[in-house]
C-alpha cells in the first residue's frame, strides 16, 4: 500500500485493485488542489467503489468549512442514493470545519429524513451547542426524527442532554420511551437512576428499565433490582440477574472492589427460596443470562445454589460453564460435599472442571486420589496439582506411583507435587526409587533427591554418574551442586572431561552453581576451548555466574565464535563483570548484526547501569525491531536519568502492543509526580487506557498528589478514570483523596467523585455528600449527590 493511499483511507489494511488504486491517487491529487476541485470531489461521492468513496470522504473532511455547504446540499436535494447520503454524512461527521450552523438550518427542514441526518451528524460530533435544538427535536411530530434526536443526545451526554432524555420518558409515546430508556442506561449518569427506577413498576417497561439500570453501573439501583428479583417472574429474574452482574462489574471496574450486590442479595428474605427461584430460571435462560444467574447463585450460597451450579457445569457454552465453576468456588464449604460427590461419580470432562474448585480440606484427598487414576492424562495431572494445593503429605506415596506415568505432563505434575509436599517418607521413597530398574522412575527420583539436596542421596547420584544412560547422568549432574560434600565437586570436575559432549556440557553448567575456586575456574576456562559449542556456551555462562572477572579477556575472545549461542553466552557473562574490556565488548555487541547477541548486550548494559551506555540504549529503543525496542526499554527503565521518563512516554505509544504494555508497566512503578503526570497524559489513548488506570492505582510516592492535581483540570473523559484509579487504591489516604475530589476545581471531577464517595459507605462520606448536595455550584453535582444519598 502506498503512503498516499494509506493517508487517503486512514491506513486501513485494504487490498485495492489497480483501478481503485489509480482512482484513490486521483482523489488525492484533487484534494491537493483544494477548493477549486470541490465540485469534482463531491461528485466522487457517487463512485461505486467503497475504498475510493472513503478516500473522497477523507478529502472532503480535510477541506473543512468550505466543503460543508455542498455536503449539506447533498443531504437536502440529492437523496436518490443511500451510498451517497451515507458518504456525505461521514464527511460531515469527520469534517475539520464548522458544520453546526449549517446542520441546524437543515434541522428545520420539512423533510423528516433530512432532519434525521442532521441530528445524526450533530450527535456523532458530540456538539454541545446543539443540545437545545436536539431537545426540541425529541418532541418532533415524526417519531423517526424524535428517535434520531434521542440517540444524538445520548452520544453527547451532559446535564442538559440528560434532562431532555428524561423528559422523553414522560412523552407517553412507546416509540420514544424505549430508545430513551436505552440511551439513558448507556449514558452512565447517576442522576438517571430515579427515573428508571420509576419505570420498574410498569409491566410494559420494566424489562427494558431493568436492563438500562444494569448498564448505568450505579449501585443506587441495586436494592430495587433485588426486590424485583425476589417477586418477579422468570423473564424478570433473568433480566435482573444480568443487570445486577453488570452493576457489580462496573463497580469493580471503577472502584477495584464492590460488595453492594452480594450484600443486598443476602439481606432480608429466605435465601433458599431465592436460590430455588434463580435455579428455576436457568432452564429458559440464554447463555448470557445463565452466566449471570450462576454468578448470583454463587453469591447467595446454600445447597440449592450448589445444585443449580453443578447442573450448569455441563452447559454447551464454555462461558456459562466457566461462570458456574467460578461461582462454585465462591460457595466454599456450602458446595464441598456436592463437588466431592461429583468427583467420585463424574467422568473425565466433569473432573477437569471440578478439580480446580477443590479446596484445601484434607477430607478431599480420597476423591482426588481417585482422579489420580483417571484414564485422561490431563485429569491425572490436575489431580497431582490439587494434592499439592491441599498439602496433605499422606498423598506422597500415591504420587510416587505416578512417576512412571506414560504421559510426561503427569510425571512433571507428580514430581512438582512431591517436591511441594515433602514429608518424612519422601527421602526414603526417593532413595528406593533411585535404585529401580525402571529408568523413568530412576530419573524422576534423582530429580527429587537433587531438589531436596539429601546428603544420603550422594551415593545414588555418584552411581548414576557411572551409568551409560546420558539422561540419568544429566539428572545426577544437576543435583550434585546442591549437596555439600567435596566428592560432589570432584565428580563434576571428572564429568567435565567425559567423552560425551552432552555430559561435559551438563557438568559445565552445574559448575556455575558451585563456589568460586581455582580448580573450578581452571576447568571452566578449559571449557571455553572445547570443540562442542554447548560446552563452550555453558563454560562461558558459568564463568559469568561465578563473576570470574579474571576470565573476562578469555571470554571476550569468543565474541566472534561461529556458534550463535556461544556469542550470546559471551555477552551474558560479560554483563556480570565490570572491567573496562567487558564494557567495551558489550557496547560493540550492542551494534551486532546478530539480533540475539544485540539484545543480550543491551540487557547487559542495562544491568551495569553505566551512564556512558545510556545513549546506546536510547538509540536501540527506537530500533525497527520490536523485540530489540522492548529489551532496550527494559534497560533504560533501570536508569534514574532525565532522559528516562521521555523515553518511556514515547514507548507507551509504540506501534507494538508488548512495547506499549511494558512502557506503561515501567511508568507504573516509577515514583514521583512527573511519572503520574506522564501516565495521566496517556489516558486519551484507548489502546492503553485500562492499563494506565491500573498503573495509576498503584500507590507509589507522588501518585496521590499527582492524581488530585490532574482532577483539578479533568474533563468528562478523564475525570471518571482518575477517580477510578483513586478508588482502586483502597487505602486510607486515597479515601481521603476521594473526599477531597468533591471540592476539586473541575465540575467533571466533582461529578465523577460522587458515586465513588457514595461507595465508601462511611459517615464521613455521607456528610461530604450532604454538604455538596446543598452547596456545590454545579446543578448536576448536586443532583448526583442526592441520588447517591438515596433521595
JSON list of N, CA and C in Angstrom, two decimals, residues 324-377:
[
{"chain": "A", "resi": 324, "resn": "UNK", "atom": "N", "xyz": [-20.17, -20.87, 36.06]},
{"chain": "A", "resi": 324, "resn": "UNK", "atom": "CA", "xyz": [-20.67, -21.78, 37.09]},
{"chain": "A", "resi": 324, "resn": "UNK", "atom": "C", "xyz": [-19.54, -22.29, 37.97]},
{"chain": "A", "resi": 325, "resn": "UNK", "atom": "N", "xyz": [-18.42, -22.62, 37.34]},
{"chain": "A", "resi": 325, "resn": "UNK", "atom": "CA", "xyz": [-17.26, -23.09, 38.11]},
{"chain": "A", "resi": 325, "resn": "UNK", "atom": "C", "xyz": [-16.75, -22.01, 39.05]},
{"chain": "A", "resi": 326, "resn": "UNK", "atom": "N", "xyz": [-16.66, -20.78, 38.55]},
{"chain": "A", "resi": 326, "resn": "UNK", "atom": "CA", "xyz": [-16.20, -19.68, 39.39]},
{"chain": "A", "resi": 326, "resn": "UNK", "atom": "C", "xyz": [-17.17, -19.45, 40.56]},
{"chain": "A", "resi": 327, "resn": "UNK", "atom": "N", "xyz": [-18.46, -19.57, 40.30]},
{"chain": "A", "resi": 327, "resn": "UNK", "atom": "CA", "xyz": [-19.45, -19.37, 41.35]},
{"chain": "A", "resi": 327, "resn": "UNK", "atom": "C", "xyz": [-19.37, -20.48, 42.39]},
{"chain": "A", "resi": 328, "resn": "UNK", "atom": "N", "xyz": [-19.15, -21.71, 41.95]},
{"chain": "A", "resi": 328, "resn": "UNK", "atom": "CA", "xyz": [-18.98, -22.81, 42.89]},
{"chain": "A", "resi": 328, "resn": "UNK", "atom": "C", "xyz": [-17.77, -22.57, 43.79]},
{"chain": "A", "resi": 329, "resn": "UNK", "atom": "N", "xyz": [-16.72, -22.02, 43.21]},
{"chain": "A", "resi": 329, "resn": "UNK", "atom": "CA", "xyz": [-15.53, -21.72, 44.01]},
{"chain": "A", "resi": 329, "resn": "UNK", "atom": "C", "xyz": [-15.85, -20.71, 45.10]},
{"chain": "A", "resi": 330, "resn": "UNK", "atom": "N", "xyz": [-16.75, -19.76, 44.81]},
{"chain": "A", "resi": 330, "resn": "UNK", "atom": "CA", "xyz": [-17.12, -18.75, 45.81]},
{"chain": "A", "resi": 330, "resn": "UNK", "atom": "C", "xyz": [-17.98, -19.35, 46.92]},
{"chain": "A", "resi": 331, "resn": "UNK", "atom": "N", "xyz": [-18.69, -20.43, 46.62]},
{"chain": "A", "resi": 331, "resn": "UNK", "atom": "CA", "xyz": [-19.56, -21.02, 47.64]},
{"chain": "A", "resi": 331, "resn": "UNK", "atom": "C", "xyz": [-18.78, -21.61, 48.81]},
{"chain": "A", "resi": 332, "resn": "UNK", "atom": "N", "xyz": [-17.55, -22.05, 48.55]},
{"chain": "A", "resi": 332, "resn": "UNK", "atom": "CA", "xyz": [-16.74, -22.60, 49.62]},
{"chain": "A", "resi": 332, "resn": "UNK", "atom": "C", "xyz": [-17.33, -23.87, 50.19]},
{"chain": "A", "resi": 333, "resn": "UNK", "atom": "N", "xyz": [-17.44, -23.95, 51.52]},
{"chain": "A", "resi": 333, "resn": "UNK", "atom": "CA", "xyz": [-17.86, -25.18, 52.19]},
{"chain": "A", "resi": 333, "resn": "UNK", "atom": "C", "xyz": [-19.29, -25.58, 51.83]},
{"chain": "A", "resi": 334, "resn": "UNK", "atom": "N", "xyz": [-20.13, -24.61, 51.39]},
{"chain": "A", "resi": 334, "resn": "UNK", "atom": "CA", "xyz": [-21.50, -24.95, 51.02]},
{"chain": "A", "resi": 334, "resn": "UNK", "atom": "C", "xyz": [-21.54, -25.96, 49.87]},
{"chain": "A", "resi": 335, "resn": "UNK", "atom": "N", "xyz": [-20.52, -25.94, 49.04]},
{"chain": "A", "resi": 335, "resn": "UNK", "atom": "CA", "xyz": [-20.54, -26.80, 47.86]},
{"chain": "A", "resi": 335, "resn": "UNK", "atom": "C", "xyz": [-19.59, -27.99, 47.98]},
{"chain": "A", "resi": 336, "resn": "UNK", "atom": "N", "xyz": [-18.82, -28.06, 49.06]},
{"chain": "A", "resi": 336, "resn": "UNK", "atom": "CA", "xyz": [-17.79, -29.10, 49.15]},
{"chain": "A", "resi": 336, "resn": "UNK", "atom": "C", "xyz": [-18.33, -30.50, 48.96]},
{"chain": "A", "resi": 337, "resn": "UNK", "atom": "N", "xyz": [-19.36, -30.86, 49.68]},
{"chain": "A", "resi": 337, "resn": "UNK", "atom": "CA", "xyz": [-19.87, -32.23, 49.62]},
{"chain": "A", "resi": 337, "resn": "UNK", "atom": "C", "xyz": [-20.35, -32.59, 48.23]},
{"chain": "A", "resi": 338, "resn": "UNK", "atom": "N", "xyz": [-21.07, -31.64, 47.60]},
{"chain": "A", "resi": 338, "resn": "UNK", "atom": "CA", "xyz": [-21.58, -31.93, 46.26]},
{"chain": "A", "resi": 338, "resn": "UNK", "atom": "C", "xyz": [-20.46, -31.99, 45.23]},
{"chain": "A", "resi": 339, "resn": "UNK", "atom": "N", "xyz": [-19.44, -31.16, 45.40]},
{"chain": "A", "resi": 339, "resn": "UNK", "atom": "CA", "xyz": [-18.30, -31.22, 44.49]},
{"chain": "A", "resi": 339, "resn": "UNK", "atom": "C", "xyz": [-17.58, -32.56, 44.61]},
{"chain": "A", "resi": 340, "resn": "UNK", "atom": "N", "xyz": [-17.37, -33.01, 45.85]},
{"chain": "A", "resi": 340, "resn": "UNK", "atom": "CA", "xyz": [-16.67, -34.27, 46.07]},
{"chain": "A", "resi": 340, "resn": "UNK", "atom": "C", "xyz": [-17.49, -35.45, 45.53]},
{"chain": "A", "resi": 341, "resn": "UNK", "atom": "N", "xyz": [-18.80, -35.39, 45.69]},
{"chain": "A", "resi": 341, "resn": "UNK", "atom": "CA", "xyz": [-19.64, -36.46, 45.15]},
{"chain": "A", "resi": 341, "resn": "UNK", "atom": "C", "xyz": [-19.55, -36.49, 43.63]},
{"chain": "A", "resi": 342, "resn": "UNK", "atom": "N", "xyz": [-19.53, -35.29, 43.02]},
{"chain": "A", "resi": 342, "resn": "UNK", "atom": "CA", "xyz": [-19.42, -35.21, 41.56]},
{"chain": "A", "resi": 342, "resn": "UNK", "atom": "C", "xyz": [-18.05, -35.69, 41.09]},
{"chain": "A", "resi": 343, "resn": "UNK", "atom": "N", "xyz": [-17.02, -35.49, 41.90]},
{"chain": "A", "resi": 343, "resn": "UNK", "atom": "CA", "xyz": [-15.70, -36.01, 41.55]},
{"chain": "A", "resi": 343, "resn": "UNK", "atom": "C", "xyz": [-15.69, -37.54, 41.56]},
{"chain": "A", "resi": 344, "resn": "UNK", "atom": "N", "xyz": [-16.35, -38.11, 42.55]},
{"chain": "A", "resi": 344, "resn": "UNK", "atom": "CA", "xyz": [-16.40, -39.57, 42.64]},
{"chain": "A", "resi": 344, "resn": "UNK", "atom": "C", "xyz": [-17.15, -40.17, 41.46]},
{"chain": "A", "resi": 345, "resn": "UNK", "atom": "N", "xyz": [-18.27, -39.54, 41.10]},
{"chain": "A", "resi": 345, "resn": "UNK", "atom": "CA", "xyz": [-19.17, -40.15, 40.12]},
{"chain": "A", "resi": 345, "resn": "UNK", "atom": "C", "xyz": [-18.97, -39.61, 38.70]},
{"chain": "A", "resi": 346, "resn": "UNK", "atom": "N", "xyz": [-18.27, -38.49, 38.57]},
{"chain": "A", "resi": 346, "resn": "UNK", "atom": "CA", "xyz": [-18.21, -37.82, 37.28]},
{"chain": "A", "resi": 346, "resn": "UNK", "atom": "C", "xyz": [-17.25, -38.45, 36.30]},
{"chain": "A", "resi": 347, "resn": "UNK", "atom": "N", "xyz": [-17.41, -38.08, 35.02]},
{"chain": "A", "resi": 347, "resn": "UNK", "atom": "CA", "xyz": [-16.48, -38.55, 34.00]},
{"chain": "A", "resi": 347, "resn": "UNK", "atom": "C", "xyz": [-15.28, -37.60, 33.95]},
{"chain": "A", "resi": 348, "resn": "UNK", "atom": "N", "xyz": [-14.39, -37.85, 33.00]},
{"chain": "A", "resi": 348, "resn": "UNK", "atom": "CA", "xyz": [-13.16, -37.05, 32.91]},
{"chain": "A", "resi": 348, "resn": "UNK", "atom": "C", "xyz": [-13.47, -35.58, 32.65]},
{"chain": "A", "resi": 349, "resn": "UNK", "atom": "N", "xyz": [-14.43, -35.30, 31.78]},
{"chain": "A", "resi": 349, "resn": "UNK", "atom": "CA", "xyz": [-14.76, -33.90, 31.46]},
{"chain": "A", "resi": 349, "resn": "UNK", "atom": "C", "xyz": [-15.24, -33.16, 32.70]},
{"chain": "A", "resi": 350, "resn": "UNK", "atom": "N", "xyz": [-16.10, -33.81, 33.49]},
{"chain": "A", "resi": 350, "resn": "UNK", "atom": "CA", "xyz": [-16.60, -33.18, 34.71]},
{"chain": "A", "resi": 350, "resn": "UNK", "atom": "C", "xyz": [-15.46, -32.96, 35.71]},
{"chain": "A", "resi": 351, "resn": "UNK", "atom": "N", "xyz": [-14.57, -33.93, 35.81]},
{"chain": "A", "resi": 351, "resn": "UNK", "atom": "CA", "xyz": [-13.46, -33.81, 36.76]},
{"chain": "A", "resi": 351, "resn": "UNK", "atom": "C", "xyz": [-12.51, -32.67, 36.39]},
{"chain": "A", "resi": 352, "resn": "UNK", "atom": "N", "xyz": [-12.33, -32.47, 35.08]},
{"chain": "A", "resi": 352, "resn": "UNK", "atom": "CA", "xyz": [-11.45, -31.36, 34.67]},
{"chain": "A", "resi": 352, "resn": "UNK", "atom": "C", "xyz": [-11.99, -30.02, 35.14]},
{"chain": "A", "resi": 353, "resn": "UNK", "atom": "N", "xyz": [-13.31, -29.88, 35.18]},
{"chain": "A", "resi": 353, "resn": "UNK", "atom": "CA", "xyz": [-13.92, -28.64, 35.64]},
{"chain": "A", "resi": 353, "resn": "UNK", "atom": "C", "xyz": [-13.87, -28.53, 37.16]},
{"chain": "A", "resi": 354, "resn": "UNK", "atom": "N", "xyz": [-14.07, -29.66, 37.84]},
{"chain": "A", "resi": 354, "resn": "UNK", "atom": "CA", "xyz": [-14.23, -29.63, 39.29]},
{"chain": "A", "resi": 354, "resn": "UNK", "atom": "C", "xyz": [-12.92, -29.59, 40.08]},
{"chain": "A", "resi": 355, "resn": "UNK", "atom": "N", "xyz": [-11.89, -30.20, 39.57]},
{"chain": "A", "resi": 355, "resn": "UNK", "atom": "CA", "xyz": [-10.65, -30.28, 40.36]},
{"chain": "A", "resi": 355, "resn": "UNK", "atom": "C", "xyz": [-10.11, -28.91, 40.79]},
{"chain": "A", "resi": 356, "resn": "UNK", "atom": "N", "xyz": [-10.14, -27.90, 39.92]},
{"chain": "A", "resi": 356, "resn": "UNK", "atom": "CA", "xyz": [-9.66, -26.58, 40.39]},
{"chain": "A", "resi": 356, "resn": "UNK", "atom": "C", "xyz": [-10.50, -26.00, 41.52]},
{"chain": "A", "resi": 357, "resn": "UNK", "atom": "N", "xyz": [-11.71, -26.54, 41.73]},
{"chain": "A", "resi": 357, "resn": "UNK", "atom": "CA", "xyz": [-12.60, -25.99, 42.76]},
{"chain": "A", "resi": 357, "resn": "UNK", "atom": "C", "xyz": [-12.40, -26.64, 44.12]},
{"chain": "A", "resi": 358, "resn": "UNK", "atom": "N", "xyz": [-11.65, -27.74, 44.15]},
{"chain": "A", "resi": 358, "resn": "UNK", "atom": "CA", "xyz": [-11.45, -28.45, 45.41]},
{"chain": "A", "resi": 358, "resn": "UNK", "atom": "C", "xyz": [-10.63, -27.57, 46.34]},
{"chain": "A", "resi": 359, "resn": "UNK", "atom": "N", "xyz": [-11.14, -27.38, 47.53]},
{"chain": "A", "resi": 359, "resn": "UNK", "atom": "CA", "xyz": [-10.45, -26.53, 48.50]},
{"chain": "A", "resi": 359, "resn": "UNK", "atom": "C", "xyz": [-9.26, -27.20, 49.13]},
{"chain": "A", "resi": 360, "resn": "UNK", "atom": "N", "xyz": [-8.82, -26.66, 50.22]},
{"chain": "A", "resi": 360, "resn": "UNK", "atom": "CA", "xyz": [-7.62, -27.18, 50.90]},
{"chain": "A", "resi": 360, "resn": "UNK", "atom": "C", "xyz": [-7.96, -28.17, 52.01]},
{"chain": "A", "resi": 361, "resn": "UNK", "atom": "N", "xyz": [-9.19, -28.67, 52.03]},
{"chain": "A", "resi": 361, "resn": "UNK", "atom": "CA", "xyz": [-9.58, -29.58, 53.11]},
{"chain": "A", "resi": 361, "resn": "UNK", "atom": "C", "xyz": [-8.97, -30.95, 52.91]},
{"chain": "A", "resi": 362, "resn": "UNK", "atom": "N", "xyz": [-8.36, -31.48, 53.96]},
{"chain": "A", "resi": 362, "resn": "UNK", "atom": "CA", "xyz": [-7.75, -32.81, 53.90]},
{"chain": "A", "resi": 362, "resn": "UNK", "atom": "C", "xyz": [-8.80, -33.87, 53.57]},
{"chain": "A", "resi": 363, "resn": "UNK", "atom": "N", "xyz": [-10.05, -33.62, 53.95]},
{"chain": "A", "resi": 363, "resn": "UNK", "atom": "CA", "xyz": [-11.11, -34.58, 53.69]},
{"chain": "A", "resi": 363, "resn": "UNK", "atom": "C", "xyz": [-11.33, -34.82, 52.20]},
{"chain": "A", "resi": 364, "resn": "UNK", "atom": "N", "xyz": [-10.80, -33.93, 51.35]},
{"chain": "A", "resi": 364, "resn": "UNK", "atom": "CA", "xyz": [-10.99, -34.08, 49.90]},
{"chain": "A", "resi": 364, "resn": "UNK", "atom": "C", "xyz": [-10.00, -35.07, 49.29]},
{"chain": "A", "resi": 365, "resn": "UNK", "atom": "N", "xyz": [-8.97, -35.45, 50.03]},
{"chain": "A", "resi": 365, "resn": "UNK", "atom": "CA", "xyz": [-7.89, -36.25, 49.46]},
{"chain": "A", "resi": 365, "resn": "UNK", "atom": "C", "xyz": [-8.37, -37.56, 48.84]},
{"chain": "A", "resi": 366, "resn": "UNK", "atom": "N", "xyz": [-9.25, -38.36, 49.48]},
{"chain": "A", "resi": 366, "resn": "UNK", "atom": "CA", "xyz": [-9.65, -39.64, 48.86]},
{"chain": "A", "resi": 366, "resn": "UNK", "atom": "C", "xyz": [-10.25, -39.47, 47.47]},
{"chain": "A", "resi": 367, "resn": "UNK", "atom": "N", "xyz": [-11.12, -38.46, 47.29]},
{"chain": "A", "resi": 367, "resn": "UNK", "atom": "CA", "xyz": [-11.72, -38.26, 45.98]},
{"chain": "A", "resi": 367, "resn": "UNK", "atom": "C", "xyz": [-10.68, -37.82, 44.96]},
{"chain": "A", "resi": 368, "resn": "UNK", "atom": "N", "xyz": [-9.72, -36.99, 45.38]},
{"chain": "A", "resi": 368, "resn": "UNK", "atom": "CA", "xyz": [-8.69, -36.55, 44.45]},
{"chain": "A", "resi": 368, "resn": "UNK", "atom": "C", "xyz": [-7.78, -37.71, 44.07]},
{"chain": "A", "resi": 369, "resn": "UNK", "atom": "N", "xyz": [-7.51, -38.60, 45.02]},
{"chain": "A", "resi": 369, "resn": "UNK", "atom": "CA", "xyz": [-6.69, -39.78, 44.71]},
{"chain": "A", "resi": 369, "resn": "UNK", "atom": "C", "xyz": [-7.37, -40.66, 43.66]},
{"chain": "A", "resi": 370, "resn": "UNK", "atom": "N", "xyz": [-8.70, -40.72, 43.70]},
{"chain": "A", "resi": 370, "resn": "UNK", "atom": "CA", "xyz": [-9.43, -41.45, 42.66]},
{"chain": "A", "resi": 370, "resn": "UNK", "atom": "C", "xyz": [-9.14, -40.83, 41.29]},
{"chain": "A", "resi": 371, "resn": "UNK", "atom": "N", "xyz": [-9.12, -39.51, 41.24]},
{"chain": "A", "resi": 371, "resn": "UNK", "atom": "CA", "xyz": [-8.85, -38.81, 39.98]},
{"chain": "A", "resi": 371, "resn": "UNK", "atom": "C", "xyz": [-7.42, -39.03, 39.50]},
{"chain": "A", "resi": 372, "resn": "UNK", "atom": "N", "xyz": [-6.54, -39.36, 40.43]},
{"chain": "A", "resi": 372, "resn": "UNK", "atom": "CA", "xyz": [-5.15, -39.62, 40.06]},
{"chain": "A", "resi": 372, "resn": "UNK", "atom": "C", "xyz": [-5.04, -40.89, 39.21]},
{"chain": "A", "resi": 373, "resn": "UNK", "atom": "N", "xyz": [-6.11, -41.69, 39.18]},
{"chain": "A", "resi": 373, "resn": "UNK", "atom": "CA", "xyz": [-6.14, -42.91, 38.37]},
{"chain": "A", "resi": 373, "resn": "UNK", "atom": "C", "xyz": [-7.03, -42.74, 37.14]},
{"chain": "A", "resi": 374, "resn": "UNK", "atom": "N", "xyz": [-7.49, -41.54, 36.87]},
{"chain": "A", "resi": 374, "resn": "UNK", "atom": "CA", "xyz": [-8.38, -41.31, 35.74]},
{"chain": "A", "resi": 374, "resn": "UNK", "atom": "C", "xyz": [-7.70, -41.69, 34.43]},
{"chain": "A", "resi": 375, "resn": "UNK", "atom": "N", "xyz": [-8.50, -42.11, 33.45]},
{"chain": "A", "resi": 375, "resn": "UNK", "atom": "CA", "xyz": [-7.92, -42.53, 32.17]},
{"chain": "A", "resi": 375, "resn": "UNK", "atom": "C", "xyz": [-7.42, -41.34, 31.35]},
{"chain": "A", "resi": 376, "resn": "UNK", "atom": "N", "xyz": [-7.89, -40.13, 31.68]},
{"chain": "A", "resi": 376, "resn": "UNK", "atom": "CA", "xyz": [-7.48, -38.91, 30.98]},
{"chain": "A", "resi": 376, "resn": "UNK", "atom": "C", "xyz": [-6.22, -38.34, 31.65]},
{"chain": "A", "resi": 377, "resn": "UNK", "atom": "N", "xyz": [-5.15, -38.21, 30.87]},
{"chain": "A", "resi": 377, "resn": "UNK", "atom": "CA", "xyz": [-3.88, -37.73, 31.44]},
{"chain": "A", "resi": 377, "resn": "UNK", "atom": "C", "xyz": [-4.00, -36.33, 32.01]}
]
